[in-house]
XYZ file of C-alpha atoms in Angstrom:
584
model
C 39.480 -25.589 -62.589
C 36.742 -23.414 -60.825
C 32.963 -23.453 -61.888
C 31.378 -20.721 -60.363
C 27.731 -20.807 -60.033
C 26.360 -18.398 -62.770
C 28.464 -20.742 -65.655
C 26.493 -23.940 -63.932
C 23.330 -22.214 -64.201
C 23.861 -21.663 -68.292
C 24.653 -24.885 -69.127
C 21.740 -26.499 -67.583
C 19.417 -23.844 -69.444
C 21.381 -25.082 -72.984
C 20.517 -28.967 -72.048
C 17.383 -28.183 -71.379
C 16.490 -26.437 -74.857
C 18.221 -29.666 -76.101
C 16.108 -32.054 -74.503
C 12.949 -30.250 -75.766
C 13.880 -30.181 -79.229
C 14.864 -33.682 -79.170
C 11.919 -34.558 -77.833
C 9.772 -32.734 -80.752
C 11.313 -34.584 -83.264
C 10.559 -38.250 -82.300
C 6.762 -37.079 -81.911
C 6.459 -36.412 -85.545
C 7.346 -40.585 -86.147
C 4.586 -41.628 -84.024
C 1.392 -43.184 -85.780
C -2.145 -43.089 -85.117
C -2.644 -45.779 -82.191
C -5.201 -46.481 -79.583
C -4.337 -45.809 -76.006
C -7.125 -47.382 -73.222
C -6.529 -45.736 -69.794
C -7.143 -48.118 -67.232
C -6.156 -45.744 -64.348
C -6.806 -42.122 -63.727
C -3.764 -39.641 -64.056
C -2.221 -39.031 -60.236
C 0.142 -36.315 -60.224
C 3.147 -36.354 -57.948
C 5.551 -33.995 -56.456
C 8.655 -35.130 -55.898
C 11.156 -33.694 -53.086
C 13.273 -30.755 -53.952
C 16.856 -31.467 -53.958
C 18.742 -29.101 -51.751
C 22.360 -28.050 -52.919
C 24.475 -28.499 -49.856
C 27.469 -26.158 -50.360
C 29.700 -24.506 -47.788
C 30.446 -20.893 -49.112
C 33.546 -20.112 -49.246
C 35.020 -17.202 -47.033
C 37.157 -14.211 -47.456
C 39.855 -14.902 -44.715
C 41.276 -11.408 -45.233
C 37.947 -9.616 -43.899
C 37.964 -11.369 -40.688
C 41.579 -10.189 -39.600
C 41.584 -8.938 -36.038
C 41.054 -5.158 -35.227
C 44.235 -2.962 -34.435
C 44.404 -1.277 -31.194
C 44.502 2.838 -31.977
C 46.194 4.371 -28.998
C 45.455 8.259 -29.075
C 45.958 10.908 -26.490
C 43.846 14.500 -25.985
C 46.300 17.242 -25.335
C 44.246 19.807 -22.404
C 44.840 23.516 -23.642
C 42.625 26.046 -21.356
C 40.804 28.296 -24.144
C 39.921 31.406 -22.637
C 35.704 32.615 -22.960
C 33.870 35.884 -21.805
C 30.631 33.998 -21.926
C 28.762 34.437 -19.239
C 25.093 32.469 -18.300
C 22.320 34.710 -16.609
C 21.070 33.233 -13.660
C 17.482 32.184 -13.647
C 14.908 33.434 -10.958
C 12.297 31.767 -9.482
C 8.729 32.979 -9.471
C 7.380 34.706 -6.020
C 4.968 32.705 -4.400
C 2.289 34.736 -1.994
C 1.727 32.482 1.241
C 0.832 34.117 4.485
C 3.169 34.739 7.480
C 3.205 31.637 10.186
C 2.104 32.427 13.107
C 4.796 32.370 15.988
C 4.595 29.532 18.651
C 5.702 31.118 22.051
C 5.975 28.476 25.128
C 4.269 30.472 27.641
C 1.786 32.936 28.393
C -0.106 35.369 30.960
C -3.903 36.063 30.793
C -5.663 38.737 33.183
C -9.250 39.490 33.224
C -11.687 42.135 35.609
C -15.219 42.265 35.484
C -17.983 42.710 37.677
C -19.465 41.093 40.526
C -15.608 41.830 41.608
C -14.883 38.824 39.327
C -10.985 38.112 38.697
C -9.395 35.408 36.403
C -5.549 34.606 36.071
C -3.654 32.833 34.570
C 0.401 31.345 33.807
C 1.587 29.255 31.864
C 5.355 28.701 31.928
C 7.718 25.498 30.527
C 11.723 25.325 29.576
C 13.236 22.796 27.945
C 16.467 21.368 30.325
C 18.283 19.724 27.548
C 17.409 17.641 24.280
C 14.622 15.695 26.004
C 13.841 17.208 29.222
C 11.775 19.711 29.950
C 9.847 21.060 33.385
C 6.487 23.080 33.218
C 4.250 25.051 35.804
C 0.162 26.238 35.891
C -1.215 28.819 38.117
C -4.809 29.302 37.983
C -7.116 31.669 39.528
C -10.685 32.272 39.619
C -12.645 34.440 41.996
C -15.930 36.091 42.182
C -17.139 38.313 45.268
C -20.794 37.273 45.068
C -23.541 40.094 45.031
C -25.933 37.571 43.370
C -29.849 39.386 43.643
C -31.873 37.932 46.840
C -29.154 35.998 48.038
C -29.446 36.390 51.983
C -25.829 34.760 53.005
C -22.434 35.332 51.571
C -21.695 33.937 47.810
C -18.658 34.641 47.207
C -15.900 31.482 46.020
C -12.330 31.403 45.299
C -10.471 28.851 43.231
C -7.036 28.399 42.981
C -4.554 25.638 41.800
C -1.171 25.261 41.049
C 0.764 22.322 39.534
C 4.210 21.239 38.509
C 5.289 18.771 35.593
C 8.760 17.361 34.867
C 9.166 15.369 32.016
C 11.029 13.552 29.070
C 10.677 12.550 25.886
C 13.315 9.525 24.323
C 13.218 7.464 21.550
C 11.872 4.490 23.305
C 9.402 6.353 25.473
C 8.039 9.445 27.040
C 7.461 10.090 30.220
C 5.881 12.489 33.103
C 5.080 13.541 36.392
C 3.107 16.421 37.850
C 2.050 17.364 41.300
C -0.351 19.719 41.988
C -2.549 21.793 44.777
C -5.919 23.405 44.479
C -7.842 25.688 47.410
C -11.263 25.698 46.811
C -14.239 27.885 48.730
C -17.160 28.216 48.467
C -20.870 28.945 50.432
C -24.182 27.306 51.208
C -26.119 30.500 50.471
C -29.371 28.706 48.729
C -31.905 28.941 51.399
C -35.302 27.342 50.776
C -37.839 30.154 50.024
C -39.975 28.767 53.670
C -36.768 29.181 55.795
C -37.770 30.542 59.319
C -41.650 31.536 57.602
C -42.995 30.285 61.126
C -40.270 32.515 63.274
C -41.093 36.491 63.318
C -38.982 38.492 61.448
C -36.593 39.895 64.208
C -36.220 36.235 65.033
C -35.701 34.766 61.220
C -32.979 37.386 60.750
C -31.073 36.802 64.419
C -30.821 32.985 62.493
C -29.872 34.043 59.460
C -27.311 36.220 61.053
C -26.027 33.065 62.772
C -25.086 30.778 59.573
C -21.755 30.444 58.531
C -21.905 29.128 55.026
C -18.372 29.148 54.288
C -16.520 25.628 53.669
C -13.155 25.082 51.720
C -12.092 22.180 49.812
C -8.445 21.099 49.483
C -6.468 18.839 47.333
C -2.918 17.453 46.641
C -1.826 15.219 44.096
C 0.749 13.653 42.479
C 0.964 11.475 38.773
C 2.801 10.548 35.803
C 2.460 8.681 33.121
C 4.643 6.264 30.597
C 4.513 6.175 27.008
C 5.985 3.338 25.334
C 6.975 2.469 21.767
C 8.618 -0.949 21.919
C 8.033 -3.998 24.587
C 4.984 -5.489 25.587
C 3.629 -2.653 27.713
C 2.210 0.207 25.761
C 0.926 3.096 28.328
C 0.774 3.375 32.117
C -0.964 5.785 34.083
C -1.254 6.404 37.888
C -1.825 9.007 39.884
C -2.723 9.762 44.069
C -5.099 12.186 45.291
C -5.645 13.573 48.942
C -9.278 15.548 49.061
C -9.942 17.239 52.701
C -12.615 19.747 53.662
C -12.335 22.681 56.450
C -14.838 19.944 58.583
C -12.456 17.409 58.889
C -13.668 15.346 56.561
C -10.399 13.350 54.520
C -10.468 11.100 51.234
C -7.090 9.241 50.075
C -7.470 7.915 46.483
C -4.724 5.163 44.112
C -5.698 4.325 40.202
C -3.237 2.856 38.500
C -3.586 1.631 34.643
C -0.974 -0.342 32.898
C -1.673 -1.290 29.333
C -0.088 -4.024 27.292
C -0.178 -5.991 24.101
C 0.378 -9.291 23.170
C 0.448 -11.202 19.949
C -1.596 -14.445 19.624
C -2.337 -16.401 16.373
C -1.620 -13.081 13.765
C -3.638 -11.428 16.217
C -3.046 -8.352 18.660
C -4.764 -8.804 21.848
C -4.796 -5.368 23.874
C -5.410 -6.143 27.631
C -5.909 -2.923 30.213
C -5.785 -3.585 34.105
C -7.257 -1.126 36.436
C -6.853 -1.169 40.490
C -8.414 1.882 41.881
C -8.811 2.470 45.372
C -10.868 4.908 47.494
C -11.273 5.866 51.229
C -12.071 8.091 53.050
C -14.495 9.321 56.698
C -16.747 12.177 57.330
C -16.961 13.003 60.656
C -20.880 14.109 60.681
C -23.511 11.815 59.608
C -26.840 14.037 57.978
C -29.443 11.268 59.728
C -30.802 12.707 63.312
C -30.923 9.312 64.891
C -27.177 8.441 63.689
C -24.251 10.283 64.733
C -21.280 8.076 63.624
C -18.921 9.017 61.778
C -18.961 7.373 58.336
C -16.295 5.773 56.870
C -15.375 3.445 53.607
C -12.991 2.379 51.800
C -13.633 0.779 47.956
C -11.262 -0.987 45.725
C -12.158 -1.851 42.259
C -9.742 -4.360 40.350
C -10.417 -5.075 36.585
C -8.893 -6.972 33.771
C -10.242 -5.540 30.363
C -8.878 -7.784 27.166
C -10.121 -7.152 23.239
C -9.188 -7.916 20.392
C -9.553 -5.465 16.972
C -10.370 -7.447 13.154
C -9.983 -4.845 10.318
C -11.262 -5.561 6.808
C -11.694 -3.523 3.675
C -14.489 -1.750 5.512
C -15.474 -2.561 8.512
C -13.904 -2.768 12.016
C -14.472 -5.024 15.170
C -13.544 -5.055 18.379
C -14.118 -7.930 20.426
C -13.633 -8.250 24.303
C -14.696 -7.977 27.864
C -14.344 -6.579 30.963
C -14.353 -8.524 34.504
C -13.997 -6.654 37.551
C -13.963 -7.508 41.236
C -15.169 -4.850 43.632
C -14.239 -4.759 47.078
C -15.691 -3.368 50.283
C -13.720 -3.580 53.560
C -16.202 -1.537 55.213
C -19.321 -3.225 54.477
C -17.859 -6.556 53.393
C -19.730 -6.387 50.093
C -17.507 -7.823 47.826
C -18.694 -9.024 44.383
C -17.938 -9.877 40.633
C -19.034 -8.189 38.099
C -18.920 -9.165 33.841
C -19.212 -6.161 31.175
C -19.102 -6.598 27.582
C -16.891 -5.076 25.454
C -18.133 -5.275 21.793
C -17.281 -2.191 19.282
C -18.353 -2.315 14.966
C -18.090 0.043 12.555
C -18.839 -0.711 8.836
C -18.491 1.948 5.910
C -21.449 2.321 3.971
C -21.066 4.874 1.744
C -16.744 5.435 2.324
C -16.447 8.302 4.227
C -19.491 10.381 3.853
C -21.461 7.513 5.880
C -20.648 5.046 8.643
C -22.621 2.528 10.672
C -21.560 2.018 14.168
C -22.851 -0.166 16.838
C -21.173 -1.523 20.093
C -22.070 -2.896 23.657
C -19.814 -1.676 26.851
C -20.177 -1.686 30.358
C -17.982 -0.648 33.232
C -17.464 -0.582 37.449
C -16.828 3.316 38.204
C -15.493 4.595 41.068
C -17.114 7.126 42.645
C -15.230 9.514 45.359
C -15.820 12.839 47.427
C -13.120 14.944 45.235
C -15.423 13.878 41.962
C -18.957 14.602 43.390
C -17.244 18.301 44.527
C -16.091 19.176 40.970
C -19.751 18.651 39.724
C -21.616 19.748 42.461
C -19.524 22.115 45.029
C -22.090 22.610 47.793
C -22.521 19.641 49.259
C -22.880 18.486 52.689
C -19.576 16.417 54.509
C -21.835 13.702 55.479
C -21.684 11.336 52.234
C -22.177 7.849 51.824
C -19.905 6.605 48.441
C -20.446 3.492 46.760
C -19.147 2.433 43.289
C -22.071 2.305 40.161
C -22.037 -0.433 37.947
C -22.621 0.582 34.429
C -23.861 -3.168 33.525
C -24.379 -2.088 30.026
C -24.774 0.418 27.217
C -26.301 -0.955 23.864
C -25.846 1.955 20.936
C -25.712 2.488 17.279
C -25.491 5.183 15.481
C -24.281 6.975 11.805
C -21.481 9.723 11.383
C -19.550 10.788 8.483
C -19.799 14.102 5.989
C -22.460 15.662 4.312
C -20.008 17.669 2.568
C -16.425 18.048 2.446
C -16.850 20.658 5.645
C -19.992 19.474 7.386
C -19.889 16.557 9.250
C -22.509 14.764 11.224
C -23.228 12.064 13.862
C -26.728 10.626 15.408
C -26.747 7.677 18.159
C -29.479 6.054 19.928
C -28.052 4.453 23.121
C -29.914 2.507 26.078
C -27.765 2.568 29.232
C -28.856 0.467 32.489
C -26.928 1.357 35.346
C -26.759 0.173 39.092
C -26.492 2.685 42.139
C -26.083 5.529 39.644
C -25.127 8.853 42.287
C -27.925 11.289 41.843
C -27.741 14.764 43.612
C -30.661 15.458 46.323
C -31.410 18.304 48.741
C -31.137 17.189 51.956
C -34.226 18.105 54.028
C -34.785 21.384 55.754
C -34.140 21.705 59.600
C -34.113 23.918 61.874
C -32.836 20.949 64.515
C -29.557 21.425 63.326
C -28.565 24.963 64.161
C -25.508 23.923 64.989
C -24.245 22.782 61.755
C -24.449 25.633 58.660
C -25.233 22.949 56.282
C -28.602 21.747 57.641
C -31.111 24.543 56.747
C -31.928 22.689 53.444
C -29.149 24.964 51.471
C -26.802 21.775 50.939
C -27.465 18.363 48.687
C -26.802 14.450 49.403
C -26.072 11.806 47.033
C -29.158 9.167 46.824
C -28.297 5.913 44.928
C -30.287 4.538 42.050
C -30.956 1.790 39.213
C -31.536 4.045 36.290
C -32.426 2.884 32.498
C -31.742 5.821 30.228
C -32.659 5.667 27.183
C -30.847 8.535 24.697
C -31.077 9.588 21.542
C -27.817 12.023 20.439
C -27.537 14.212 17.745
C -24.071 16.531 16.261
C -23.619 18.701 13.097
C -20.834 20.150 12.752
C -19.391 22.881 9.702
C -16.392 24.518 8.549
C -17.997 27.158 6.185
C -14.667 28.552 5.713
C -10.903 28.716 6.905
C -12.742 32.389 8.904
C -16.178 30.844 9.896
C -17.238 27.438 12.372
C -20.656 26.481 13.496
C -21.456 23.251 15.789
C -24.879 22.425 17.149
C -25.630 19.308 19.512
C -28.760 17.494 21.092
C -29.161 14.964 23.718
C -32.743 13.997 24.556
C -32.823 11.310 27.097
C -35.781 8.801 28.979
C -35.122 7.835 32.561
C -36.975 4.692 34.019
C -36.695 4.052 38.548
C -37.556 0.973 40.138
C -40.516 2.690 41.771
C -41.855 6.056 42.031
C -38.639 7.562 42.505
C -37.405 10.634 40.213
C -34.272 10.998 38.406
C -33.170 13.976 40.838
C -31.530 16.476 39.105
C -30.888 14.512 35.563
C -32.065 16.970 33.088
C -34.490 15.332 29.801
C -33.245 17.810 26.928
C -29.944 19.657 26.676
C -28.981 21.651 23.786
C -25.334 23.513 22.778
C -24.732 25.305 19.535
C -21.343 27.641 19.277
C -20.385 30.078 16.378
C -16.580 31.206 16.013
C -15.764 33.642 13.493
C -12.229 35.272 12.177
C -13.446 39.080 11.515
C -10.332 40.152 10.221
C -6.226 39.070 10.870
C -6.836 41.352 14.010
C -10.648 40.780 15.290
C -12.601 37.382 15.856
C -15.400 36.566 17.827
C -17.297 33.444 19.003
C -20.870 33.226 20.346
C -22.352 29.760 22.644
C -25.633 29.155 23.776
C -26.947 26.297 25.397
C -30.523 25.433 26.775
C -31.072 21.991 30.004
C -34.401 21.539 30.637
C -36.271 20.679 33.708
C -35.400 18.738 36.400
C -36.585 17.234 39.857
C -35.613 17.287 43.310
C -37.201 16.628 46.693
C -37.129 18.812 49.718
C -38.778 18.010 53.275
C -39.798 19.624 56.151
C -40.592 22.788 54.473
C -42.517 24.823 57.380
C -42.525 21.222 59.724
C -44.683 20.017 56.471
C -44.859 16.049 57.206
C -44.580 15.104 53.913
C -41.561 15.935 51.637
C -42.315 18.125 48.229
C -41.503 17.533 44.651
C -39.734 21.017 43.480
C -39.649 21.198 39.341
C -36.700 23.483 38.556
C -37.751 25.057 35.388
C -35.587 25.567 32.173
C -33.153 27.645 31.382
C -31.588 29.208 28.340
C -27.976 31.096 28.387
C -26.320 33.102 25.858
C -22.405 33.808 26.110
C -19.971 35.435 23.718
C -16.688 36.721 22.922
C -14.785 39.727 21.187
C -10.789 39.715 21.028
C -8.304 41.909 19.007
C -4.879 40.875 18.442
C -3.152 43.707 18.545
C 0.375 41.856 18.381
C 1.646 38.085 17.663
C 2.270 38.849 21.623
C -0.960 40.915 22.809
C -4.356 40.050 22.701
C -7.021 42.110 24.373
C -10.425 40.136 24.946
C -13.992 40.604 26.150
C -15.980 37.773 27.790
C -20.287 38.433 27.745
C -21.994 35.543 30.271
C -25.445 35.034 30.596
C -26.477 37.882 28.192
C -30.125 37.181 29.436
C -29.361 38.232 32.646
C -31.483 35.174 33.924
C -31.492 34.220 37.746
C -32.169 30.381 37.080
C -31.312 28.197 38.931
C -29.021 25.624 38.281
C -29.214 23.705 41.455
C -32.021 23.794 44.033
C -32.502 27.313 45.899
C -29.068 28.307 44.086
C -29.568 31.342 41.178
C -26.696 31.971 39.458
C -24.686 35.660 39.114
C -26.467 37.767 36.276
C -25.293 39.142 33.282
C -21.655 38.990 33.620
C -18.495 40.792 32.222
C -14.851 40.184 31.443
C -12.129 42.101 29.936
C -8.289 41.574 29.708
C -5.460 40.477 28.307
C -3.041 37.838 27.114
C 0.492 38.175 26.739
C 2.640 35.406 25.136
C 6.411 34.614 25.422
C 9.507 33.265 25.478
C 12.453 33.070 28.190
C-alpha cells in the first residue's frame, strides 16, 4: 500500500490536536504546589530532521527522441519583382594634377641672357629606368662701367641609369659641365699713374677669359636588408684652360650593427684630393704647386629613444694625410645630438655637439667663387667643434618656427681674398688685382639663427630667416669676405588655378677684404664692401596641364653692388618663357 505525502501530512496534524487536548486535561488535576527554580530557563534548538527520499521518476518521459526524416521539394515560383538600384551621392573633389616624366623650359631676357633646360627619363622594364639633364645658362655681359668682357656661359649635361628591386636600389650618373667666365673687376686705381692713351693700350691687352671643365662619374646603393645600409661614391676630374688639373675619390659606405638591444650606426669616409697649378701668385716663387690630401674617418653613434626625448651618442676620428707636405695627423670630433619634447609638438629643445675634417678642393672653391686665380694652395679645415641649442616646433597648426644659438671653432677655415694689384705681371690676365686667393684661418663664430615659417592657406606661403653671426682671428686679421647679418624672406602665392606668383628678397651685410699695391701704395688697404639689398619675383600662367608661360624679375632695385671685390653685378634683369611637359 502507497502513502503519498499529502495523507502523511494529515495524520500528523490529527495527533497533534490529540496530544494537546490530552495534555489540557491532566492540568486541571494538578494542585497548588511550590516550585523553587534553582537554574535559569536555557532554551535549545534542536537539529531539524531532514526527510531523505528519492523521488520517484516517470520512466515514460525520458524515452529517447525519434529521428523525423523530412525532405523540401524545390519548385521555381515565378516573380516580376524587381529592386531599384541605389545610387551613391556625388562627391565634389578637384581634378589631380597629371604627372608627366619630362619637360622643356626656355627663357630670353636681356643682357642677351638665355636659360634652357631638358629633362628626359624612360623606364626600360619593371625596375630599370635611364634619365638625362641638359642645362644651359648664358648671359652676354653689358654690366655698367665694366671695362673688360663679362660675359659667362654654363653648360652641363649628365646621364643616370638606374634600378630599383626589392632588396635595393641603385644608380649611376656621369656627367660634364663647361664653364666660362672673366676677370673683368678691375680695382678703381688700375693704371691711375699711366696716361690715359697708355692705361687703355693695357687694358686693351687683358684677356680675362678662363674656362673651367669637369667630368664625373657616381652611383649610389640603397639597401634594405644586410648589414650595409647606403653607399655612396663618386670621381671628379676639375681642369682649367691654364693647365691647371684636380682628380678627386669620396667614397661612403654605411652600415649597422646590433649590440646589446642596441643599433650602432657606423659611417666610413676616405676622400681623396690632388691636384697642381702650374703658376704660383708669389713673385719670388715660381713652382708649380702641387698636393695631394686624403682624409680617412670612422664615424660610430648610437640613437636612445624614450617617450620624449632622443639621443644620439658617438664620435668621429679621422686621420688626415698629406703626401705633399708630410703633415699627417689625428684628429677626434664629437658626435653628441638631444632633443627633448617640451610642450609635444608645438615645442622642442634641441642641443648637440659635432665636429668634422672637410675636404676642401679647386672644383668646390669655383662653384662659390668663379673668378679665382689658378695659383691655389688647398688644405683640409678642421671643424673641431660646433656647440648649439636651439627650440623649433609650431605656433600654430601652419606656422612653424626654429631659433639656434651655435658657437663653431674651426681650424684653417678657406676665406676668399683679393690678391694684390700688379702691374709686374702683365703677362698673366689674372694679376691686375681683378682675381681672389684663398687665405687660411682659425675662426670662432659665434651665431645666433632664426626661421618662421607659415602656410596661411592651401593658395598662400610666407618664410622669413636670420643669421647674425660674431667672428673672432687669432690676431688682427679680418674675416675676409664672411658677411655679419644675412636675411631671406620669400612669398608664394596661387592667384587663381591658372596664375601664381612668388616674390624673394634677401639682404648680406658688409664685409672685408684686403687689396695691396693700389697705385705702388706700400701698405695694403682694408676695402669695406657695403650692403646690399635685392628684390626678385615671379609671374606664371598655366595655360595647359602641359604649358606654362613664366616671367622672372631679378634685382628689381637695379643695384650695382657688389658681391665680390671690384665685381658689380648685371642690373635689373628680365626673363620670360616657357615650360612644356611630357610624355614619350
Amino acid at each position: 500500500m502507497k502513502i503519498n505525502f499529502q495523507n502523511k501530512t494529515i495524520i500528523l496534524i490529527l495527533l497533534f490536536v490529540f496530544q494537546l487536548s490530552f495534555s489540557q486535561t491532566k492540568e486541571e488535576s494538578i494542585g497548588t504546589e511550590t516550585v523553587n527554580v534553582v537554574k535559569p530557563y536555557s532554551p535549545k534548538v534542536l537539529d531539524a530532521f531532514k526527510v531523505k527520499e528519492t523521488p520517484s521518476l516517470d520512466d515514460a518521459g525520458n524515452q529517447p527522441k525519434e529521428t523525423i526524416k523530412y525532405s523540401i521539394l524545390s519548385v521555381p515560383v515565378a516573380s516580376t519583382f524587381t529592386p531599384s538600384k541605389g545610387k551613391a551621392e556625388g562627391v565634389e573633389k578637384s581634378k589631380q594634377e597629371r604627372l608627366f616624366s619630362n619637360y622643356a623650359t626656355v627663357g630670353l631676357g636681356n643682357y642677351s641672357t638665355l636659360n634652357a633646360e631638358l629633362f628626359v627619363t624612360q623606364d626600360l622594364g619593371n625596375n630599370d629606368y635611364l634619365s638625362g639633364m641638359f642645362r644651359h645658362h648664358s648671359s652676354q655681359g653689358g654690366i655698367k662701367d665694366a671695362e673688360l668682357n663679362d660675359e659667362f656661359y654654363d653648360t652641363a649635361l649628365n646621364i643616370g641609369y638606374g634600378a630599383n628591386n626589392r632588396d635595393m636600389s641603385w644608380a649611376v650618373d656621369l656627367g660634364y659641365q663647361n664653364q666660362i667666365y672673366n676677370w673683368y673687376g678691375l680695382p678703381a686705381a688700375f693704371g691711375s699713374t699711366l696716361l690715359p692713351e697708355q692705361r687703355m693700350d693695357l687694358v686693351n691687352k687683358i684677356n680675362p677669359n678662363h674656362s673651367y671643365n669637369t667630368i664625373s662619374l657616381g652611383g649610389n646603393i640603397d639597401f634594405t636588408e644586410g648589414i650595409f645600409s647606403k653607399i655612396t661614391t663618386r670621381f671628379t676630374h676639375f681642369s682649367d684652360n691654364f693647365s691647371s688639373s684636380e682628380n678627386r675619390f669620396y667614397v661612403k659606405p654605411s652600415f649597422k650593427v646590433d649590440v646589446m638591444d642596441r643599433s650602432i650606426n657606423t659611417n666610413i669616409i676616405v676622400d681623396h684630393v690632388s691636384g697642381s697649378f702650374e703658376n704660383n701668385y708669389a713673385k719670388d716663387n715660381t713652382e708649380p704647386l702641387k698636393y695631394s690630401l686624403t682624409n680617412f674617418g670612422i664615424e660610430p653613434s648610437f640613437v636612445i629613444l624614450e617617450n620624449d626625448w632622443t639621443l644620439e651618442l658617438g664620435a668621429g676620428l679621422f686621420y688626415g694625410l698629406d703626401s705633399e707636405n708630410s703633415g699627417n695627423k689625428f684628429y677626434f670630433y664629437p658626435k653628441v645630438n638631444a632633443s627633448y619634447k617640451l610642450v609635444g609638438d608645438l615645442m622642442i629643445f634641441y642641443a648637440g655637439a659635432n665636429g668634422s675634417l672637410n675636404q676642401n678642393s679647386y672644383a668646390d672653391f669655383v662653384t662659390e667663387n668663379p673668378f679665382l686665380s689658378p695659383t691655389l694652395n688647398m688644405r683640409p679645415t678642421s671643424n673641431q667643434y660646433t656647440v648649439f641649442a636651439g627650440l623649433k616646433g609650431k605656433l600654430a597648426n601652419n606656422i612653424n618656427y626654429n631659433v639656434t644659438g651655435s658657437y663653431l671653432n674651426e681650424k684653417n677655415k678657406a676665406l676668399f681674398k683679393s690678391n694684390d694689384y700688379t702691374e709686374d705681371f702683365s703677362n698673366e690676365n689674372y694679376a691686375y688685382g681683378n682675381s681672389f686667393g684663398v687665405v687660411y684661418q682659425d675662426v670662432r663664430t659665434f651665431r645666433f639663427y632664426g626661421e618662421l615659417k607659415a602656410d596661411f592657406s592651401e593658395n598662400v606661403t610666407f618664410g622669413i630667416n636670420g643669421t647674425f653671426n660674431s667672428y673672432k682671428n687669432d690676431g688682427a686679421l679680418e674675416a675676409w669676405n664672411l658677411p655679419t647679418i644675412k636675411l631671406s624672406s620669400n612669398l608664394d602665392v596661387n592667384i587663381t588655378k591658372q596664375w601664381y606668383a612668388g616674390l624673394n628678397v634677401f639682404y648680406v651685410g658688409e664685409r672685408k677684404d684686403m687689396q695691396s699695391n693700389l697705385d705702388f701704395a706700400t701698405d695694403p688697404v682694408i676695402v669695406t664692401l657695403k650692403s646690399y639689398f635685392d628684390a626678385n619675383a615671379h609671374l606664371g600662367y598655366k595655360y595647359s596641364e602641359r604649358l606654362t608661360f613664366f616671367l622672372k624679375l631679378n634685382n628689381i632695385g637695379n643695384q650695382a653692388y657688389e658681391k665680390w671685390l671690384n665685381y658689380p653685378v648685371q642690373g635689373f634683369q628680365v626673363l620670360g618663357g616657357a615650360n612644356y611637359k611630357f610624355d614619350f
